[in-house]
GROMACS .gro file of C-alpha atoms in nm:
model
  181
    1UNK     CA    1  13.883  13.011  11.143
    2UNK     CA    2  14.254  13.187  11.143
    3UNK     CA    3  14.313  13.482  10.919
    4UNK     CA    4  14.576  13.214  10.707
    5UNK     CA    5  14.333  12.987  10.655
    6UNK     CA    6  14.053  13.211  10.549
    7UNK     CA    7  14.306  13.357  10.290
    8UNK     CA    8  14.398  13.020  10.182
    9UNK     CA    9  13.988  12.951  10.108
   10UNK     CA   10  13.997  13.244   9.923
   11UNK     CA   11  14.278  13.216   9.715
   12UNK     CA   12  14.106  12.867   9.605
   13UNK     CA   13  13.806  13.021   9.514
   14UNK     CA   14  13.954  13.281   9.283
   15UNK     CA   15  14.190  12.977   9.125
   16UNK     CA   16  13.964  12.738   9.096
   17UNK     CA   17  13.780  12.949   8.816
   18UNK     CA   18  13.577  13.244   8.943
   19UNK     CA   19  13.770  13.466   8.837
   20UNK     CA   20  13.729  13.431   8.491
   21UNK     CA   21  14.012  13.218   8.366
   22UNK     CA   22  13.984  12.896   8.243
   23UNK     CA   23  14.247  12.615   8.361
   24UNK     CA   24  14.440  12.640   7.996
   25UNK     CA   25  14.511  13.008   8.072
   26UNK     CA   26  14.271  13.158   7.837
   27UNK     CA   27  14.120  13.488   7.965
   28UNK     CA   28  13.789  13.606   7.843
   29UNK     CA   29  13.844  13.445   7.500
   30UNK     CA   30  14.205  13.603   7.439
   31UNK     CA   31  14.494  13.314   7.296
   32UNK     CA   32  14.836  13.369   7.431
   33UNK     CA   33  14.959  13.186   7.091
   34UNK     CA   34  15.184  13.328   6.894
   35UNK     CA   35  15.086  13.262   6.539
   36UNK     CA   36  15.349  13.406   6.388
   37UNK     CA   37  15.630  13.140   6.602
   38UNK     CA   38  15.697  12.826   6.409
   39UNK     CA   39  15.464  12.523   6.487
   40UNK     CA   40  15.741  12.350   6.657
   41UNK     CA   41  15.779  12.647   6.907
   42UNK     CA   42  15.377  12.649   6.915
   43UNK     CA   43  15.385  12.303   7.038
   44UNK     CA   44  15.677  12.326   7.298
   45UNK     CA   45  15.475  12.624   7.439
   46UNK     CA   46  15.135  12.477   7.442
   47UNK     CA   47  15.318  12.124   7.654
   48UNK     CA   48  15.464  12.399   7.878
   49UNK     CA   49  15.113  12.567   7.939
   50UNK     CA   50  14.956  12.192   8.002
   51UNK     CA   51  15.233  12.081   8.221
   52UNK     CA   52  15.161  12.433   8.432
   53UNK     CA   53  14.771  12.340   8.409
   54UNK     CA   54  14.816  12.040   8.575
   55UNK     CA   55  15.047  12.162   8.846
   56UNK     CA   56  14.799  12.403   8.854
   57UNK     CA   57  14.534  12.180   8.899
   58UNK     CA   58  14.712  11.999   9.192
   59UNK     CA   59  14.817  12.289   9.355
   60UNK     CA   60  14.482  12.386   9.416
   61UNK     CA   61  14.362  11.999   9.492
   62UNK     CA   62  14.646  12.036   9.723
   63UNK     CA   63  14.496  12.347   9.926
   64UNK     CA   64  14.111  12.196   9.876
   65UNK     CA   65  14.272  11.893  10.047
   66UNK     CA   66  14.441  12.096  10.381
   67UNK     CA   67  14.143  12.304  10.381
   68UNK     CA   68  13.955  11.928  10.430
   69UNK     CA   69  14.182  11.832  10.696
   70UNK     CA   70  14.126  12.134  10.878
   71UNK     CA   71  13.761  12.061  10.865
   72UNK     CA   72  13.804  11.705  10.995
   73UNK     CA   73  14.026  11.844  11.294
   74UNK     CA   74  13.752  12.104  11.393
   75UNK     CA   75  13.471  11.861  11.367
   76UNK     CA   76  13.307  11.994  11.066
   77UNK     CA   77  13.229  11.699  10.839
   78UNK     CA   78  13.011  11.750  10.596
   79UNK     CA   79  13.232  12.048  10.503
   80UNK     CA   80  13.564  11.857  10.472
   81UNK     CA   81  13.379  11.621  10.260
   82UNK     CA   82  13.304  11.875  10.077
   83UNK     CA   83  13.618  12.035   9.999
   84UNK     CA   84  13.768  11.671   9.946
   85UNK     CA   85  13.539  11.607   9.682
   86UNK     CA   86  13.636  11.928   9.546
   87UNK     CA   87  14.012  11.831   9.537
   88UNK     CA   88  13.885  11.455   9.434
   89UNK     CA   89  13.775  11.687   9.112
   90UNK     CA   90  14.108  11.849   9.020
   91UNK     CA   91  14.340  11.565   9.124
   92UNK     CA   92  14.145  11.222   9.079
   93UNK     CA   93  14.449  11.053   9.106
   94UNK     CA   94  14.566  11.121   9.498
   95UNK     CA   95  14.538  10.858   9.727
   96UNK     CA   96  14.562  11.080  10.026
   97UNK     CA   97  14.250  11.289   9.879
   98UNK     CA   98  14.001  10.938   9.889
   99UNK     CA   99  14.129  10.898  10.279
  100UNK     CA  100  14.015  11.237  10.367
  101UNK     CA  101  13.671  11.150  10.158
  102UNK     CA  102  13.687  10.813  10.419
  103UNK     CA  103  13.726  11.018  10.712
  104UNK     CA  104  13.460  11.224  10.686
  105UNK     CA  105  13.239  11.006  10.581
  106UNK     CA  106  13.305  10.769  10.882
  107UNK     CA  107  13.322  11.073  11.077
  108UNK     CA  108  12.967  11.118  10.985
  109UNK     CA  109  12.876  10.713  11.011
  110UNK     CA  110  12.841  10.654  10.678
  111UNK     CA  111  13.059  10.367  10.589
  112UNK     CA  112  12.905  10.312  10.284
  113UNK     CA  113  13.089  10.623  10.159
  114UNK     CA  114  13.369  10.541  10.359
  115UNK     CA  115  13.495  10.169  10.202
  116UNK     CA  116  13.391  10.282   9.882
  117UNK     CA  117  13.633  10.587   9.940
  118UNK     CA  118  13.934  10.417  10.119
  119UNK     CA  119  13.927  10.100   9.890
  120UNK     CA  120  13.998  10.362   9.604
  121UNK     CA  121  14.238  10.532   9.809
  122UNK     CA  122  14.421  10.163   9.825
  123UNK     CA  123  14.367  10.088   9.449
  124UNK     CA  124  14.588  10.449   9.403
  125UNK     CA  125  14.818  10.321   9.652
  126UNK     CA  126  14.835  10.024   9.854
  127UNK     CA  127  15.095  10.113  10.089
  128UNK     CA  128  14.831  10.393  10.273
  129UNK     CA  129  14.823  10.256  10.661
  130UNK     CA  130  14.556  10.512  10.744
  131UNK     CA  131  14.314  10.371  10.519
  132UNK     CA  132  14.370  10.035  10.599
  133UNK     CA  133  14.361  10.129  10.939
  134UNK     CA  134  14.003  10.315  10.922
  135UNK     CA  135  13.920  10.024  10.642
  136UNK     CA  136  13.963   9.814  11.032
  137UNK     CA  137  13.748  10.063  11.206
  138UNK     CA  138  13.481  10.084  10.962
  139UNK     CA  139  13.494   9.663  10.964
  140UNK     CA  140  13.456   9.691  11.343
  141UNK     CA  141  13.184   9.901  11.386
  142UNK     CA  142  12.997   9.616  11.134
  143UNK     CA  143  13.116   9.316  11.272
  144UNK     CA  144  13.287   9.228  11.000
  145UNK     CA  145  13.602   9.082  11.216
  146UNK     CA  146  13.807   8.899  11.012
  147UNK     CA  147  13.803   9.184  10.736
  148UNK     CA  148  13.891   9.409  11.010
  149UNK     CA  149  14.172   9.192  11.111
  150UNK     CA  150  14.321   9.175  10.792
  151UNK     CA  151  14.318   9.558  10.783
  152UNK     CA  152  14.492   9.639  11.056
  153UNK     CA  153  14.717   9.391  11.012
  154UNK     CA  154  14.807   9.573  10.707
  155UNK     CA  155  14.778   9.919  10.859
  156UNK     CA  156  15.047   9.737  11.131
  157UNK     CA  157  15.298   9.608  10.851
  158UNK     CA  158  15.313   9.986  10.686
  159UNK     CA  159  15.367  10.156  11.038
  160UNK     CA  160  15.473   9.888  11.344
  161UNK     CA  161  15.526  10.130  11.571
  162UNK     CA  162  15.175  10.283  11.563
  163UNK     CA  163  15.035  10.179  11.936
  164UNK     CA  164  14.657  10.273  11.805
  165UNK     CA  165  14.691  10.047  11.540
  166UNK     CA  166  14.859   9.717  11.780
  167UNK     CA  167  14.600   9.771  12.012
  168UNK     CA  168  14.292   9.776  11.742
  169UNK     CA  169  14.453   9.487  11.557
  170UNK     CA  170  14.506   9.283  11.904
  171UNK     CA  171  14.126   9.351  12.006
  172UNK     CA  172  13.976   9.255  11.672
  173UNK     CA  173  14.207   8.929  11.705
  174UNK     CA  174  14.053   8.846  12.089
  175UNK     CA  175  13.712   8.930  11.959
  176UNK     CA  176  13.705   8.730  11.608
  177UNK     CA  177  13.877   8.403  11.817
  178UNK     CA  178  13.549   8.435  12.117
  179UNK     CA  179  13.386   8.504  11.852
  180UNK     CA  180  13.503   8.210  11.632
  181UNK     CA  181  13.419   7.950  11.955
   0.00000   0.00000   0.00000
């Protein structure tokens, strides 16, 4: 693990709540409103303090998420999924996030996790070619040809220059048509 990355870890653990302040900014019970600014003010203030929460929120998803892809590149599965369920948490709403959940779950052969994963990661976003490309893998592995087809075809329309992808999509093709004889 490099010294960067370590820090990185760290500095998620301390933001993500252990160190005693809550997501609105509230330490140990003390209210950064001003009671004596007009509501209007109040209000302005308190949208500026959510809009900074959520940034917040998806900064951190953001470093849960690398810290997941790091995991995935140095084999370490059930960690990643881990730390992409983590991110999942803070930032439901990122496509990329469900992929890394579908990679590590497929990484670990459980494709149950993995389509439920990568078909949310397409409801967020259709246009993701990786998950319609491991959406092909996963299809594959169970035989499922013609679903897998269909995939990488898709995976092939959002990136055709992607060799892996041809060459996946042109095998599941040869296999489904001896398959279909």
């Amino acid at each position: 693990m490099t010294t960067q990355w370590a820090a990185r870890l760290l500095a998620v653990t301390v933001l993500c709540g252990w160190s005693g302040v809550s997501w609105a900014g509230d330490a140990g019970g003390v209210s950064d409103v001003d009671h004596s600014a007009p509501a209007s003010a109040q209000a302005s203030s308190a949208a500026g303090r959510s809009n900074a929460a959520i940034e917040g929120r998806r900064h951190v998803a953001a470093l849960w998420a690398e810290s997941g892809w790091h995991l995935v590149e140095a084999g370490e599965y059930d960690r990643a999924a881990r730390a992409f369920t983590v991110a999942k948490e803070l930032a439901p709403g990122e496509a990329s996030i469900f992929v890394g959940l579908g990679v590590s779950a497929h990484r670990r052969f459980r494709d149950d996790l993995a389509l439920t994963a990568l078909e949310h990661a397409l409801q967020l976003d259709p246009a993701i070619g990786q998950a319609h490309a491991l959406l092909g893998d996963v299809h594959v592995r169970h035989g499922a040809l013609s679903a897998a087809v269909r995939h990488y075809d898709a995976a092939h329309r959002q990136d055709p220059n992607d060799v892996t992808v041809q060459e996946r999509l042109l095998n599941a093709r040869q296999e489904r048509d001896v398959e279909a004889r």
